[in-house]
């Protein structure tokens, strides 16, 4: 049986100005685009114009770091309609920085995700436990709380556009990558919860040095990468490992 294509998704967070986004996109556009790997990037919204136009014609897809499904009086939001119009292909929802730095609730992340899925938009829905939650053996319970609303309410047709990212909060941007066993256990749990049909990405201090091993873990379909996606050298190494 042919292997499922892997995902290498760069999350540029709020790390780059529009000019810096344009330079990185220009460097990425020179990469040989592999057809058997999903290479996606999520720049800050202020960088969209240049990134989308520069990557047009390559196989690299561009998405946003959050989405709100409705247009209207929603100050500060990035709407689904505008993402579609500029040619964005996907959005992250529920990233740990949205949940923990900006206080987004489970209900809000569900509304964002289900609203976008209902409009045939692809969502990478992020889940993950804090260190305190892991140390008090609550990891599975936390993941279940964050994920179950989306899983039970999305239709099977809508789930075709749904990707899950497991990102332990304590591993994000800290250099502390989860162990292979920890990743295997949570990915197996998510796979069971989601009926084994959705791609599941790992995120949290992924680098070219650890990604090969992580990709070999059962139920890992790729990575959601912050720091190592900001330099073309490391990002292209990640892509090579996933091909
Ligand atoms: P990191 O970020 O690779 O810098 O740990 C991952 C993420 O937040 O998606």
Short mmCIF file of C-alpha atoms and ligand atoms in Angstrom, two decimals:
data_model
loop_
_atom_site.label_atom_id
_atom_site.label_comp_id
_atom_site.label_asym_id
_atom_site.label_seq_id
_atom_site.Cartn_x
_atom_site.Cartn_y
_atom_site.Cartn_z
CA UNK A 1 0.00 0.00 0.00
CA UNK A 2 1.31 3.46 -0.88
CA UNK A 3 2.38 5.47 2.15
CA UNK A 4 0.34 8.56 3.07
CA UNK A 5 2.18 11.81 2.18
CA UNK A 6 3.68 13.54 5.17
CA UNK A 7 3.09 17.14 6.21
CA UNK A 8 5.73 19.74 6.97
CA UNK A 9 3.96 22.86 8.19
CA UNK A 10 5.88 25.98 9.14
CA UNK A 11 4.27 28.25 11.73
CA UNK A 12 6.00 31.63 11.45
CA UNK A 13 4.02 32.98 14.42
CA UNK A 14 4.53 36.74 14.92
CA UNK A 15 8.26 36.43 14.30
CA UNK A 16 8.59 38.21 10.95
CA UNK A 17 7.71 41.63 9.53
CA UNK A 18 6.18 41.76 6.02
CA UNK A 19 9.63 42.39 4.49
CA UNK A 20 11.12 39.42 6.33
CA UNK A 21 8.15 37.26 5.25
CA UNK A 22 8.77 38.29 1.64
CA UNK A 23 12.48 37.36 1.84
CA UNK A 24 11.79 33.96 3.40
CA UNK A 25 9.07 33.21 0.84
CA UNK A 26 11.47 34.15 -1.96
CA UNK A 27 14.06 31.70 -0.61
CA UNK A 28 11.41 28.99 -0.22
CA UNK A 29 10.19 29.50 -3.78
CA UNK A 30 13.62 28.33 -4.96
CA UNK A 31 13.23 24.96 -3.21
CA UNK A 32 12.54 21.98 -5.40
CA UNK A 33 8.89 21.33 -4.59
CA UNK A 34 8.46 17.68 -3.72
CA UNK A 35 5.20 16.24 -4.99
CA UNK A 36 5.03 13.54 -2.32
CA UNK A 37 5.05 15.83 0.72
CA UNK A 38 2.61 18.52 1.84
CA UNK A 39 4.74 21.61 2.44
CA UNK A 40 2.68 24.39 4.01
CA UNK A 41 3.51 27.70 5.72
CA UNK A 42 1.49 29.97 8.00
CA UNK A 43 2.89 33.53 7.94
CA UNK A 44 1.49 36.36 10.04
CA UNK A 45 -1.48 37.95 8.25
CA UNK A 46 0.52 41.14 7.55
CA UNK A 47 2.87 39.05 5.40
CA UNK A 48 0.16 37.31 3.34
CA UNK A 49 0.25 39.43 0.20
CA UNK A 50 3.88 38.93 -0.63
CA UNK A 51 4.05 35.32 0.57
CA UNK A 52 1.01 34.23 -1.44
CA UNK A 53 2.14 35.97 -4.61
CA UNK A 54 5.73 34.72 -4.28
CA UNK A 55 4.71 31.11 -3.68
CA UNK A 56 2.07 31.05 -6.43
CA UNK A 57 3.03 28.37 -8.92
CA UNK A 58 4.99 26.34 -6.33
CA UNK A 59 3.41 23.44 -4.46
CA UNK A 60 3.81 25.22 -1.12
CA UNK A 61 0.44 26.14 0.38
CA UNK A 62 -0.08 29.22 2.50
CA UNK A 63 -2.46 29.47 5.45
CA UNK A 64 -3.24 31.57 8.49
CA UNK A 65 -2.58 31.12 12.19
CA UNK A 66 -6.21 31.56 13.18
CA UNK A 67 -9.59 32.10 11.51
CA UNK A 68 -13.04 33.43 12.32
CA UNK A 69 -15.78 31.94 10.13
CA UNK A 70 -18.06 35.00 9.96
CA UNK A 71 -17.55 38.49 8.54
CA UNK A 72 -18.91 41.52 10.40
CA UNK A 73 -18.30 43.40 13.60
CA UNK A 74 -15.45 41.21 14.87
CA UNK A 75 -12.57 43.60 15.55
CA UNK A 76 -9.16 42.01 15.31
CA UNK A 77 -10.22 38.80 13.59
CA UNK A 78 -9.06 37.23 10.32
CA UNK A 79 -12.20 36.18 8.48
CA UNK A 80 -12.69 33.07 6.43
CA UNK A 81 -14.05 35.11 3.51
CA UNK A 82 -10.88 37.20 3.32
CA UNK A 83 -8.66 34.13 3.60
CA UNK A 84 -10.51 32.49 0.73
CA UNK A 85 -10.31 35.64 -1.37
CA UNK A 86 -6.53 36.01 -1.00
CA UNK A 87 -5.99 32.33 -1.83
CA UNK A 88 -5.11 30.96 1.62
CA UNK A 89 -5.48 27.19 1.80
CA UNK A 90 -5.79 26.38 5.49
CA UNK A 91 -5.73 27.77 9.00
CA UNK A 92 -4.38 26.72 12.34
CA UNK A 93 -6.93 26.80 15.17
CA UNK A 94 -6.38 26.31 18.90
CA UNK A 95 -2.63 26.82 18.88
CA UNK A 96 -1.30 26.70 22.43
CA UNK A 97 -0.31 30.37 22.29
CA UNK A 98 -3.93 31.25 21.40
CA UNK A 99 -5.25 29.07 24.23
CA UNK A 100 -2.71 29.97 26.90
CA UNK A 101 -1.39 33.45 26.07
CA UNK A 102 -4.63 34.90 24.70
CA UNK A 103 -7.07 32.83 26.75
CA UNK A 104 -9.07 31.27 23.91
CA UNK A 105 -11.55 28.83 25.39
CA UNK A 106 -12.40 25.35 24.18
CA UNK A 107 -15.81 26.66 23.04
CA UNK A 108 -14.20 29.43 20.99
CA UNK A 109 -11.71 27.09 19.29
CA UNK A 110 -14.61 24.75 18.46
CA UNK A 111 -16.60 27.61 16.91
CA UNK A 112 -13.63 28.68 14.82
CA UNK A 113 -12.88 25.14 13.66
CA UNK A 114 -16.43 23.92 13.02
CA UNK A 115 -17.41 27.17 11.27
CA UNK A 116 -14.47 26.91 8.88
CA UNK A 117 -14.96 23.18 8.27
CA UNK A 118 -18.61 23.86 7.43
CA UNK A 119 -17.34 26.12 4.61
CA UNK A 120 -14.98 23.44 3.24
CA UNK A 121 -11.87 25.08 4.63
CA UNK A 122 -8.93 23.01 5.87
CA UNK A 123 -8.09 23.30 9.55
CA UNK A 124 -5.09 22.15 11.55
CA UNK A 125 -6.60 21.86 15.01
CA UNK A 126 -3.95 22.03 17.73
CA UNK A 127 -4.19 20.29 21.09
CA UNK A 128 -1.76 19.69 23.93
CA UNK A 129 -1.26 19.56 27.67
CA UNK A 130 0.79 21.83 29.97
CA UNK A 131 3.58 20.40 32.09
CA UNK A 132 1.44 20.54 35.24
CA UNK A 133 -1.32 18.64 33.47
CA UNK A 134 1.16 15.99 32.26
CA UNK A 135 2.70 15.64 35.70
CA UNK A 136 -0.71 15.10 37.25
CA UNK A 137 -1.52 12.38 34.69
CA UNK A 138 -4.19 14.41 32.97
CA UNK A 139 -2.74 14.41 29.45
CA UNK A 140 -5.39 12.21 27.83
CA UNK A 141 -8.21 13.97 29.66
CA UNK A 142 -7.00 17.38 28.48
CA UNK A 143 -6.61 16.21 24.88
CA UNK A 144 -10.07 14.65 25.02
CA UNK A 145 -11.61 17.88 26.38
CA UNK A 146 -9.94 19.98 23.69
CA UNK A 147 -10.81 17.64 20.83
CA UNK A 148 -14.06 15.85 21.53
CA UNK A 149 -16.43 18.70 20.60
CA UNK A 150 -14.88 19.00 17.15
CA UNK A 151 -14.77 15.26 16.59
CA UNK A 152 -18.36 14.63 17.63
CA UNK A 153 -19.84 17.65 15.85
CA UNK A 154 -17.98 17.67 12.51
CA UNK A 155 -19.57 15.52 9.81
CA UNK A 156 -17.53 12.78 8.16
CA UNK A 157 -17.43 14.91 5.00
CA UNK A 158 -16.10 17.90 6.99
CA UNK A 159 -13.46 15.72 8.67
CA UNK A 160 -11.83 15.23 5.26
CA UNK A 161 -10.53 18.80 5.76
CA UNK A 162 -9.40 18.26 9.34
CA UNK A 163 -5.84 17.68 10.51
CA UNK A 164 -4.87 17.38 14.18
CA UNK A 165 -1.61 18.70 15.63
CA UNK A 166 -0.42 17.38 18.99
CA UNK A 167 1.77 20.02 20.58
CA UNK A 168 2.67 19.56 24.24
CA UNK A 169 2.70 23.12 25.61
CA UNK A 170 5.93 22.47 27.55
CA UNK A 171 7.75 21.46 24.35
CA UNK A 172 6.85 24.51 22.26
CA UNK A 173 9.77 26.86 21.72
CA UNK A 174 11.59 25.41 24.73
CA UNK A 175 14.06 23.04 23.06
CA UNK A 176 12.47 20.26 25.17
CA UNK A 177 11.13 17.78 22.65
CA UNK A 178 8.73 15.10 23.87
CA UNK A 179 10.24 11.61 23.98
CA UNK A 180 9.42 9.12 21.28
CA UNK A 181 7.36 7.13 23.81
CA UNK A 182 5.40 10.19 24.93
CA UNK A 183 4.65 11.08 21.31
CA UNK A 184 3.65 7.49 20.48
CA UNK A 185 1.22 7.26 23.41
CA UNK A 186 -0.60 10.53 22.70
CA UNK A 187 -0.72 10.01 18.93
CA UNK A 188 -2.20 6.53 19.47
CA UNK A 189 -4.80 8.05 21.80
CA UNK A 190 -5.73 10.74 19.26
CA UNK A 191 -5.81 8.19 16.45
CA UNK A 192 -8.26 6.04 18.41
CA UNK A 193 -10.36 9.08 19.30
CA UNK A 194 -10.54 10.20 15.69
CA UNK A 195 -11.21 6.79 14.17
CA UNK A 196 -7.73 6.48 12.66
CA UNK A 197 -8.62 8.50 9.59
CA UNK A 198 -7.17 11.97 10.24
CA UNK A 199 -3.57 13.07 9.72
CA UNK A 200 -1.91 13.79 13.10
CA UNK A 201 1.10 16.11 13.23
CA UNK A 202 3.57 16.49 16.10
CA UNK A 203 4.82 19.94 17.12
CA UNK A 204 7.16 21.20 19.80
CA UNK A 205 10.88 21.89 19.30
CA UNK A 206 11.07 19.88 16.07
CA UNK A 207 14.49 20.24 14.39
CA UNK A 208 16.27 18.51 11.50
CA UNK A 209 18.13 16.51 14.19
CA UNK A 210 15.03 14.95 15.79
CA UNK A 211 12.43 14.99 12.99
CA UNK A 212 13.54 11.75 11.26
CA UNK A 213 13.00 9.75 14.44
CA UNK A 214 9.69 11.47 15.20
CA UNK A 215 8.39 10.71 11.69
CA UNK A 216 8.97 7.01 12.32
CA UNK A 217 6.60 6.97 15.30
CA UNK A 218 3.31 5.22 14.44
CA UNK A 219 0.43 7.68 13.80
CA UNK A 220 2.76 10.61 13.16
CA UNK A 221 1.96 12.12 9.77
CA UNK A 222 4.27 15.11 9.90
CA UNK A 223 5.26 18.13 11.92
CA UNK A 224 4.06 21.60 12.85
CA UNK A 225 7.24 23.56 13.18
CA UNK A 226 7.93 26.99 14.65
CA UNK A 227 11.59 27.98 15.15
CA UNK A 228 13.10 25.59 12.59
CA UNK A 229 10.71 26.84 9.88
CA UNK A 230 12.15 30.36 9.96
CA UNK A 231 15.39 29.50 8.12
CA UNK A 232 15.30 27.99 4.67
CA UNK A 233 18.26 25.69 5.48
CA UNK A 234 16.54 23.96 8.39
CA UNK A 235 13.07 24.00 6.80
CA UNK A 236 14.36 22.38 3.62
CA UNK A 237 16.12 19.69 5.69
CA UNK A 238 12.80 18.95 7.41
CA UNK A 239 11.13 18.63 4.02
CA UNK A 240 13.84 16.24 2.81
CA UNK A 241 13.32 14.05 5.87
CA UNK A 242 9.58 13.86 5.18
CA UNK A 243 9.83 12.96 1.48
P1 LIG B 1 8.51 25.32 17.94
O1 LIG B 1 6.99 25.76 17.75
O2 LIG B 1 8.85 24.39 16.79
O3 LIG B 1 9.31 26.59 17.89
O4 LIG B 1 8.60 24.62 19.25
C1 LIG B 1 6.00 24.85 17.32
C2 LIG B 1 4.66 25.50 17.26
O5 LIG B 1 4.35 26.31 18.14
O6 LIG B 1 3.85 25.24 16.36
#
